[in-house]
Coordinates of C-alpha atoms and ligand atoms in Angstrom, one line a residue:
M1 CA 0.0 0.2 0.0
E2 CA 1.8 3.3 -0.9
F3 CA 1.5 6.6 0.8
M4 CA 0.1 9.4 -1.0
N5 CA 2.0 12.6 0.1
K6 CA 0.6 15.9 -0.4
S7 CA 2.5 18.8 0.2
T8 CA 0.5 21.7 1.2
S9 CA 1.1 25.1 2.5
N10 CA 0.3 23.9 6.6
G11 CA 2.9 20.8 6.3
V12 CA 3.1 17.1 4.7
L13 CA -0.4 15.2 5.4
L14 CA 0.0 11.4 4.3
E15 CA -2.8 9.3 3.1
E16 CA -3.3 6.3 5.0
P17 CA -4.2 2.7 4.4
T18 CA -6.1 1.2 7.2
L19 CA -4.1 -1.6 9.2
F20 CA -5.4 -4.4 7.2
E21 CA -4.7 -3.1 3.9
R22 CA -1.4 -2.6 5.4
S23 CA -1.3 -6.3 6.4
R24 CA 1.7 -8.3 5.1
P25 CA 1.8 -12.2 6.1
G26 CA 4.3 -12.8 8.9
A27 CA 5.0 -9.5 9.9
R28 CA 4.9 -8.9 13.4
G29 CA 5.1 -6.7 16.5
T30 CA 6.6 -9.2 19.2
S31 CA 9.9 -11.9 19.1
I32 CA 9.2 -14.4 21.7
P33 CA 10.8 -18.3 22.0
T34 CA 9.5 -20.8 20.0
C35 CA 6.7 -22.5 22.4
D36 CA 8.2 -25.8 23.9
V37 CA 5.4 -26.8 25.4
P38 CA 3.6 -29.6 23.9
K39 CA 0.7 -28.5 21.7
I40 CA -2.8 -30.0 22.8
N41 CA -5.6 -31.5 20.8
A42 CA -7.7 -27.8 21.7
S43 CA -11.0 -28.9 19.3
A44 CA -11.6 -32.5 21.0
K45 CA -10.8 -30.6 24.9
F46 CA -12.6 -27.2 24.3
G47 CA -15.5 -28.6 21.2
N48 CA -17.4 -25.9 19.6
A49 CA -16.0 -23.2 22.2
F50 CA -12.8 -23.2 20.0
R51 CA -12.3 -21.1 17.1
K52 CA -12.0 -22.5 13.4
N53 CA -9.9 -20.6 11.9
T54 CA -7.5 -18.1 13.2
A55 CA -8.8 -14.4 13.7
R56 CA -8.4 -11.9 10.9
L57 CA -6.3 -9.8 12.4
P58 CA -3.9 -7.4 10.5
E59 CA 0.1 -8.6 10.6
V60 CA 1.9 -5.8 10.7
S61 CA 5.6 -4.7 12.7
E62 CA 5.9 -2.6 15.7
T63 CA 6.9 0.7 13.9
E64 CA 4.2 0.3 11.8
V65 CA 1.4 0.3 14.0
V66 CA 2.7 3.2 16.5
R67 CA 3.5 5.3 13.3
H68 CA -0.1 4.8 12.0
F69 CA -2.1 5.7 15.0
S70 CA 0.7 8.7 15.5
R71 CA -1.0 9.9 12.0
L72 CA -4.1 9.4 12.4
S73 CA -3.8 10.7 15.9
T74 CA -3.4 14.5 14.1
W75 CA -6.2 14.1 11.8
N76 CA -8.1 15.3 14.1
Y77 CA -8.5 18.9 15.3
A78 CA -8.0 19.3 18.9
V79 CA -8.4 21.8 21.7
D80 CA -4.7 21.0 22.4
F81 CA -4.3 22.7 18.8
G82 CA -6.0 25.9 18.8
I83 CA -8.7 27.6 19.5
F84 CA -11.7 25.6 19.8
P85 CA -14.7 28.2 18.8
L86 CA -17.8 25.7 19.3
G87 CA -20.7 27.7 20.8
S88 CA -23.0 25.9 23.6
C89 CA -20.7 23.4 23.9
T90 CA -18.1 24.7 26.3
M91 CA -14.6 23.5 24.4
K92 CA -11.6 24.6 26.7
Y93 CA -7.9 23.4 27.6
N94 CA -7.8 20.5 29.6
P95 CA -4.8 21.5 32.2
R96 CA -1.8 18.8 32.2
H97 CA -2.3 18.8 36.0
N98 CA -5.1 17.4 36.5
E99 CA -4.1 14.2 34.3
E100 CA -0.9 14.1 35.8
I101 CA -3.2 13.1 39.1
A102 CA -5.7 10.9 37.3
R103 CA -2.8 9.0 35.9
S104 CA -0.7 8.0 39.1
G105 CA -0.8 4.6 39.8
E106 CA -2.9 5.4 43.5
I107 CA -5.8 6.6 40.8
S108 CA -5.7 4.6 37.8
N109 CA -5.0 1.0 39.1
A110 CA -8.3 1.5 41.0
H111 CA -10.5 -1.4 40.5
P112 CA -13.8 -1.3 41.3
Y113 CA -14.2 -4.7 43.3
D114 CA -11.6 -3.3 45.2
P115 CA -13.0 -4.2 48.6
E116 CA -14.3 -0.8 50.4
E117 CA -11.1 -0.8 53.4
W118 CA -8.7 -0.7 50.0
T119 CA -10.8 2.2 48.2
Q120 CA -11.2 4.8 51.5
G121 CA -9.0 7.5 49.2
H122 CA -11.3 7.1 46.2
M123 CA -14.2 7.0 48.5
A124 CA -12.4 10.2 49.8
I125 CA -12.2 12.0 46.5
I126 CA -15.7 11.6 45.5
H127 CA -17.0 13.2 48.9
D128 CA -15.1 15.8 48.6
L129 CA -16.3 16.6 45.0
T130 CA -19.4 16.0 46.0
E131 CA -19.2 18.5 48.9
D132 CA -17.3 21.0 46.5
L133 CA -20.2 21.0 43.9
K134 CA -22.6 21.2 46.3
K135 CA -20.7 24.3 47.5
I136 CA -20.5 25.6 43.8
L137 CA -24.1 24.9 43.1
G138 CA -25.9 25.6 46.0
M139 CA -28.0 22.5 46.1
E140 CA -28.9 20.3 48.8
D141 CA -26.9 17.4 47.5
V142 CA -25.3 16.2 44.5
S143 CA -24.7 12.7 42.7
L144 CA -21.9 12.0 40.4
Q145 CA -23.3 8.6 38.9
A146 CA -24.6 10.4 35.6
C147 CA -21.9 9.8 33.4
A148 CA -22.7 13.0 30.3
G149 CA -24.6 15.9 30.2
A150 CA -27.8 14.4 28.6
H151 CA -27.7 11.3 31.2
G152 CA -27.6 14.1 33.9
E153 CA -30.9 15.1 32.5
Y154 CA -32.4 11.9 32.2
T155 CA -31.5 11.2 36.1
G156 CA -32.9 14.8 37.3
L157 CA -35.8 14.4 35.2
A158 CA -36.8 10.7 36.6
M159 CA -36.1 11.9 39.8
I160 CA -38.9 14.1 38.9
A161 CA -41.4 11.3 38.2
A162 CA -40.5 9.5 41.5
Y163 CA -41.4 12.6 43.4
E164 CA -44.7 12.7 41.2
R165 CA -44.8 8.7 42.1
S166 CA -44.5 9.4 46.1
K167 CA -47.3 11.7 45.9
N168 CA -49.3 9.6 44.1
R169 CA -49.7 12.6 40.9
N170 CA -49.1 11.6 36.8
R171 CA -48.3 15.2 36.1
R172 CA -46.2 15.2 32.7
T173 CA -46.2 18.6 31.2
I174 CA -42.0 19.9 31.1
L175 CA -42.2 23.9 29.4
A176 CA -39.3 24.7 27.8
P177 CA -38.1 27.6 25.8
D178 CA -37.5 27.3 22.1
T179 CA -33.9 28.3 22.5
S180 CA -33.9 24.8 24.6
H181 CA -30.6 22.2 23.4
G182 CA -31.7 19.6 21.6
T183 CA -30.8 17.0 24.5
N184 CA -33.6 19.1 26.7
P185 CA -36.6 17.5 24.7
A186 CA -35.4 14.1 24.4
S187 CA -34.1 13.3 28.1
A188 CA -37.7 14.8 28.6
A189 CA -39.6 12.2 26.5
M190 CA -36.9 9.1 27.7
A191 CA -38.0 10.0 31.1
G192 CA -41.8 10.2 29.9
F193 CA -42.8 13.7 29.7
R194 CA -44.4 15.5 27.0
I195 CA -42.6 18.9 26.3
Q196 CA -44.5 22.0 25.7
Q197 CA -42.4 24.9 24.2
I198 CA -42.5 28.3 25.1
V199 CA -41.2 31.1 23.3
T200 CA -38.3 33.4 24.3
G201 CA -38.8 36.9 24.5
E202 CA -37.4 39.7 21.8
D203 CA -34.6 40.2 24.6
G204 CA -33.3 37.0 24.5
V205 CA -34.1 36.0 27.7
L206 CA -37.6 33.8 28.5
H207 CA -40.5 36.1 30.7
P208 CA -42.6 35.2 34.4
D209 CA -45.5 35.7 32.0
T210 CA -44.9 33.6 29.4
V211 CA -44.7 31.4 32.0
R212 CA -47.6 31.4 34.6
A213 CA -49.6 31.9 31.2
A214 CA -48.5 28.4 29.7
M215 CA -48.9 26.7 33.5
T216 CA -51.7 24.4 33.1
D217 CA -52.4 21.5 36.1
D218 CA -50.4 19.5 34.3
V219 CA -47.2 21.2 34.3
V220 CA -44.9 19.4 36.5
C221 CA -41.2 21.1 35.6
L222 CA -39.7 24.5 33.9
M223 CA -36.4 23.2 32.2
I224 CA -34.2 26.2 31.0
T225 CA -30.4 27.0 30.6
N226 CA -29.0 29.5 32.4
P227 CA -26.9 31.4 31.0
N228 CA -29.3 30.4 28.3
T229 CA -28.1 28.7 24.8
I230 CA -28.2 32.2 22.6
G231 CA -25.3 33.5 25.3
F232 CA -27.8 35.5 27.8
F233 CA -28.3 35.5 31.0
E234 CA -31.8 34.4 32.6
K235 CA -33.0 37.5 34.5
N236 CA -36.3 36.3 35.9
V237 CA -34.9 33.0 37.0
K238 CA -36.4 33.6 40.8
E239 CA -39.8 34.8 39.7
F240 CA -40.1 31.6 37.6
A241 CA -39.1 29.2 40.5
E242 CA -42.0 31.3 42.9
I243 CA -44.6 30.5 40.1
L244 CA -43.4 26.6 39.8
R245 CA -43.4 26.2 44.2
A246 CA -46.5 27.8 44.3
K247 CA -47.5 24.6 42.6
D248 CA -45.3 22.2 43.4
A249 CA -43.6 21.8 40.3
F250 CA -39.9 22.1 40.2
L251 CA -37.0 24.3 38.0
Y252 CA -34.7 22.4 36.2
I253 CA -31.4 24.4 35.3
D254 CA -29.8 22.8 32.1
G255 CA -26.6 23.8 33.9
A256 CA -24.1 23.0 31.0
N257 CA -23.2 27.0 30.5
L258 CA -21.9 26.8 34.1
N259 CA -18.6 27.6 32.8
A260 CA -19.6 31.7 32.5
I261 CA -21.6 31.9 36.3
M262 CA -19.6 29.4 38.6
G263 CA -18.2 31.5 41.5
I264 CA -20.2 34.4 40.8
V265 CA -23.7 32.8 41.5
R266 CA -24.9 29.9 42.9
P267 CA -28.2 28.3 40.7
G268 CA -29.4 27.2 44.7
D269 CA -29.6 30.4 45.8
F270 CA -32.0 31.4 43.1
G271 CA -34.5 28.8 43.4
C272 CA -33.2 25.7 40.8
D273 CA -34.7 22.2 42.1
V274 CA -32.7 20.0 39.5
I275 CA -29.0 20.6 38.0
Q276 CA -27.1 18.6 35.8
L277 CA -23.6 20.0 35.2
N278 CA -20.8 19.0 32.6
L279 CA -17.3 18.1 33.6
H280 CA -16.2 17.6 30.5
K281 CA -17.0 21.5 29.7
T282 CA -17.0 23.6 32.8
F283 CA -14.6 21.4 34.9
S284 CA -12.1 20.6 32.2
T285 CA -11.9 17.0 31.5
P286 CA -10.8 16.2 28.2
H287 CA -13.9 16.3 26.2
G288 CA -15.4 14.7 22.5
G289 CA -14.6 11.6 20.5
G290 CA -17.0 9.6 22.3
G291 CA -15.0 9.6 25.6
P292 CA -16.2 9.3 29.0
G293 CA -18.0 12.2 30.3
S294 CA -19.0 13.2 33.7
G295 CA -23.0 14.8 34.1
P296 CA -22.9 15.3 38.2
V297 CA -27.1 16.3 39.5
G298 CA -27.5 18.7 42.2
V299 CA -31.2 18.3 43.7
S300 CA -33.1 20.7 46.3
S301 CA -34.5 19.0 49.4
R302 CA -37.5 18.1 47.9
L303 CA -35.4 15.6 45.6
V304 CA -32.5 14.3 48.1
P305 CA -34.5 10.9 48.9
F306 CA -34.8 10.0 45.5
L307 CA -31.4 10.5 44.2
P308 CA -29.6 7.4 42.6
I309 CA -27.5 4.5 44.6
P310 CA -24.8 3.8 45.8
R311 CA -24.1 7.1 47.7
V312 CA -20.6 7.5 49.4
E313 CA -21.2 8.5 53.0
K314 CA -19.5 9.3 56.3
A315 CA -19.3 7.0 58.9
G316 CA -17.5 8.0 61.6
N317 CA -13.8 8.4 60.5
K318 CA -14.3 6.0 57.2
F319 CA -16.0 6.2 54.2
V320 CA -18.9 4.0 53.1
M321 CA -20.9 2.9 49.6
Q322 CA -24.5 3.4 50.8
Y323 CA -27.5 1.2 49.3
N324 CA -29.6 1.8 51.4
K325 CA -32.2 4.7 50.1
P326 CA -35.8 3.3 50.2
Q327 CA -37.5 6.0 47.8
T328 CA -34.2 6.1 45.5
I329 CA -34.9 5.7 41.8
G330 CA -31.9 3.3 41.7
R331 CA -29.0 3.3 39.8
V332 CA -28.1 5.0 36.5
K333 CA -24.3 3.9 35.9
A334 CA -22.6 0.8 36.8
F335 CA -19.9 1.2 40.2
F336 CA -19.0 5.1 41.0
G337 CA -20.0 6.5 37.5
N338 CA -16.6 7.7 35.6
Y339 CA -14.4 8.1 37.9
G340 CA -11.1 8.9 36.2
V341 CA -13.4 12.2 35.1
M342 CA -14.4 12.8 38.3
V343 CA -10.4 13.0 39.5
R344 CA -9.7 15.5 36.6
A345 CA -12.3 17.9 38.0
W346 CA -11.5 17.3 41.7
A347 CA -7.9 18.1 40.6
Y348 CA -9.3 21.4 38.6
I349 CA -11.4 22.5 41.8
K350 CA -8.5 21.9 44.3
S351 CA -5.5 23.9 41.7
L352 CA -8.5 27.1 41.2
G353 CA -9.7 27.5 44.5
S354 CA -13.0 29.6 44.8
E355 CA -11.1 33.0 43.9
G356 CA -9.7 31.0 41.0
L357 CA -13.0 29.2 40.1
R358 CA -14.7 32.6 39.6
A359 CA -12.1 34.1 37.9
V360 CA -12.7 31.7 35.0
S361 CA -16.1 32.5 34.9
E362 CA -15.2 36.7 34.8
N363 CA -12.4 35.7 31.8
A364 CA -14.8 33.4 29.7
I365 CA -17.2 36.1 29.4
I366 CA -14.6 39.0 28.9
N367 CA -13.3 36.9 25.9
A368 CA -16.9 36.6 24.5
N369 CA -17.3 40.2 24.6
Y370 CA -13.9 41.1 23.4
L371 CA -14.5 38.6 20.3
K372 CA -17.9 40.7 20.3
A373 CA -16.2 44.1 20.0
K374 CA -14.1 43.1 17.0
L375 CA -16.1 41.3 15.1
S376 CA -19.1 43.2 15.2
N377 CA -18.4 45.7 12.2
V378 CA -17.5 42.5 10.3
L379 CA -20.4 39.6 10.8
A380 CA -24.0 40.8 11.7
V381 CA -24.8 40.1 15.4
P382 CA -28.5 39.6 15.2
L383 CA -29.4 39.8 19.3
Q384 CA -28.2 42.5 21.1
N385 CA -27.3 41.9 24.5
A386 CA -24.9 43.8 27.2
N387 CA -23.6 41.2 28.6
L388 CA -22.9 37.5 27.1
H389 CA -20.4 34.2 27.4
E390 CA -21.2 33.3 23.8
I391 CA -21.9 35.1 20.7
I392 CA -24.0 34.3 18.1
F393 CA -23.0 36.1 14.4
N394 CA -24.7 35.3 10.9
D395 CA -24.3 36.1 7.6
N396 CA -26.6 38.8 7.1
A397 CA -23.7 41.3 6.3
T398 CA -21.8 39.0 3.8
K399 CA -24.4 36.3 2.4
V400 CA -24.5 39.1 -0.5
G401 CA -21.5 38.7 -1.7
G402 CA -21.9 34.4 -1.3
L403 CA -20.2 34.2 1.6
D404 CA -22.5 32.0 4.1
T405 CA -22.6 30.5 6.7
T406 CA -21.3 27.3 5.9
K407 CA -18.5 28.7 3.7
I408 CA -17.2 31.1 6.4
A409 CA -16.9 27.5 8.7
K410 CA -15.6 25.6 6.0
R411 CA -12.9 28.7 4.8
L412 CA -11.5 28.5 9.0
I413 CA -10.3 24.7 8.6
D414 CA -7.8 26.3 6.0
Y415 CA -6.5 28.9 8.5
G416 CA -5.8 26.1 10.6
M417 CA -8.7 26.2 13.0
H418 CA -11.8 24.2 14.1
P419 CA -15.5 26.0 12.9
P420 CA -17.4 27.4 15.5
T421 CA -20.9 25.7 16.0
M422 CA -23.1 26.9 12.7
H423 CA -26.9 26.8 12.1
F424 CA -27.6 26.6 16.1
P425 CA -29.7 27.8 17.6
L426 CA -32.7 27.2 15.9
C427 CA -33.8 30.7 16.3
V428 CA -31.3 32.9 14.3
K429 CA -31.2 31.9 10.6
N430 CA -27.7 31.0 9.9
A431 CA -26.3 31.1 13.2
I432 CA -22.4 31.1 13.8
M433 CA -22.0 30.9 17.3
V434 CA -18.8 31.5 19.5
E435 CA -17.9 30.3 22.5
P436 CA -14.0 31.7 23.2
T437 CA -13.8 30.0 26.6
E438 CA -11.3 31.5 29.2
T439 CA -8.6 29.4 28.2
E440 CA -8.0 31.0 24.8
D441 CA -5.3 34.8 25.2
R442 CA -5.3 37.7 23.4
T443 CA -3.1 36.2 20.8
E444 CA -5.3 33.7 19.5
L445 CA -8.2 35.3 20.3
D446 CA -6.7 37.8 17.6
R447 CA -5.6 35.4 15.4
F448 CA -9.3 34.3 15.7
V449 CA -10.4 37.5 14.6
N450 CA -7.7 38.4 11.6
A451 CA -8.6 34.8 10.0
V452 CA -12.7 35.8 10.4
K453 CA -11.6 39.4 8.8
E454 CA -9.8 37.8 6.0
I455 CA -12.6 35.4 5.1
V456 CA -14.6 38.4 4.9
S457 CA -12.5 40.8 2.8
S458 CA -12.2 38.0 0.1
G459 CA -15.5 37.0 -0.2
D460 CA -16.5 33.8 -1.6
T461 CA -13.2 32.0 -3.2
G462 CA -15.4 28.7 -3.7
A463 CA -15.2 25.4 -2.4
A464 CA -12.9 25.4 1.1
P465 CA -11.7 24.0 2.7
V466 CA -8.4 23.8 0.0
R467 CA -5.1 23.6 2.4
V468 CA -6.0 20.0 3.7
F469 CA -5.8 16.4 2.5
R470 CA -9.1 15.9 2.8
E471 CA -11.1 18.8 0.2
K472 CA -15.2 19.5 0.6
I473 CA -16.7 16.3 0.8
D474 CA -20.1 15.8 -0.6
E475 CA -21.7 16.0 2.5
A476 CA -24.8 13.8 0.9
K477 CA -23.3 11.1 -0.4
A478 CA -21.3 10.7 2.6
A479 CA -24.8 10.5 4.7
R480 CA -26.5 8.3 2.1
E481 CA -23.8 6.3 1.4
L482 CA -22.4 5.2 4.8
K483 CA -19.9 3.0 4.5
L484 CA -19.1 1.2 8.0
K485 CA -18.1 -2.3 7.0
Y486 CA -14.3 -3.4 6.2
N487 CA -14.7 -5.2 2.8
F488 CA -12.1 -8.3 3.7
N489 CA -12.6 -10.0 0.3
R490 CA -11.4 -6.8 -1.5
Ligands
PLP1 C1 -23.4 20.1 26.1 C2 -25.1 20.2 26.6 C3 -26.2 19.6 26.7 C4 -25.6 17.9 26.4 O1 -24.5 17.6 27.3 P1 -23.1 16.0 27.4 O2 -22.5 16.2 27.7 O3 -22.9 16.3 25.6 O4 -24.9 14.5 26.6 C5 -27.0 19.7 26.9 N1 -27.3 21.0 27.8 C6 -26.4 22.3 27.1 C7 -26.9 23.5 27.0 C8 -25.0 22.0 26.7 O5 -24.6 22.8 25.7

């Protein structure tokens, strides 16, 4: 199998065959002495359990394997390469300090079946992280079991369903604004609820009259995101909480955007009953690629009895796994949840302290406002608000010349940057959504600003990206003729 090299101005990118294509009979990565143990008749001994043909695994050398995966690792854009300006989904740098702690032998060699006497230190970390998150959120208690934001949403809503059952009620409607993240209605449906959409005001936030007007006897919960998915801070949350409490209903806050409020305000103080966090967003644990995440859920006192088990509790001077919770919704994840992710978040919180966490939010807001100031005479800003933590542009100012949202995003790839979120949220046509986060310094923000300025001033230059190995692909064909299976007989 030949390499096809292509020189680009970004360096040389190598076409990479699969390891199966690379396979050469007899090639191997290990060299061990010939076996001197007599062969047994395995198929006679093990019958059908014994494999009849050897597994069709690629035969390659060690250098081939190492180089193959090292080359592939450079094909994905990563936050370690440069700015990752996705809006809505906080993508920030993960300090190496967290990694060092999570990878230490004491942590990484732990096994979930280790006896409790051996896992006291791990339980201490889980307990301590729970206590820290309780303080950060101002919530009565927190469960660390869910393993993604969406999973946390489901867990929180399942607790509301359990609360309803405990009161012999069956209210099924959840109110959610038109700006909500797609996972909100999906989680609600999975937990057996029905979503009723309510409309965000012209000023980009939700109004108490809208909520009041939508309150029927079937409404059990209002599910909002704060700061919301168009980047604004909801101002009327306390009033929402009062409207809901009066009906023994719940205020759910999607806490995926906590990166812009932590250390400044606590959701528990403005009446939140349930909130999920995304440790892989706000608390700087690696994110994406389908890797493990963690979606802790904070609850107010009404929902504490329903938290998932097991709970790590302190009994005298030792920690125990507590399963005895009669009203619990049960388990939502095996063992403790994604412990490795928790350790990274715990290390992050400990290294920053409360002042550091507040500085994270403040700098995230400053960076978003900086981008807005630098780019608002280049791209249109359809929704105006004095304060934001992520910013939505659209192509209204550039479309006349043919430079639409998709083209701007694809051109950014030629500048060696990940494109922002496009065409989301749906309430803004052709949105380009950018959340720089606090981890980008001014030099990197300016590099992004200059790239956007250059793209806009050069207008529509046709298909992009062109400075990468794979030029613009036929997206419709890729979606319609999906090929996932490798053909061994090729
Ligand atoms: C990312 C995000 C989610 C979903 O979180 P996952 O960890 O990806 O499941 C939910 N709501 C909002 C607002 C988000 O940004």
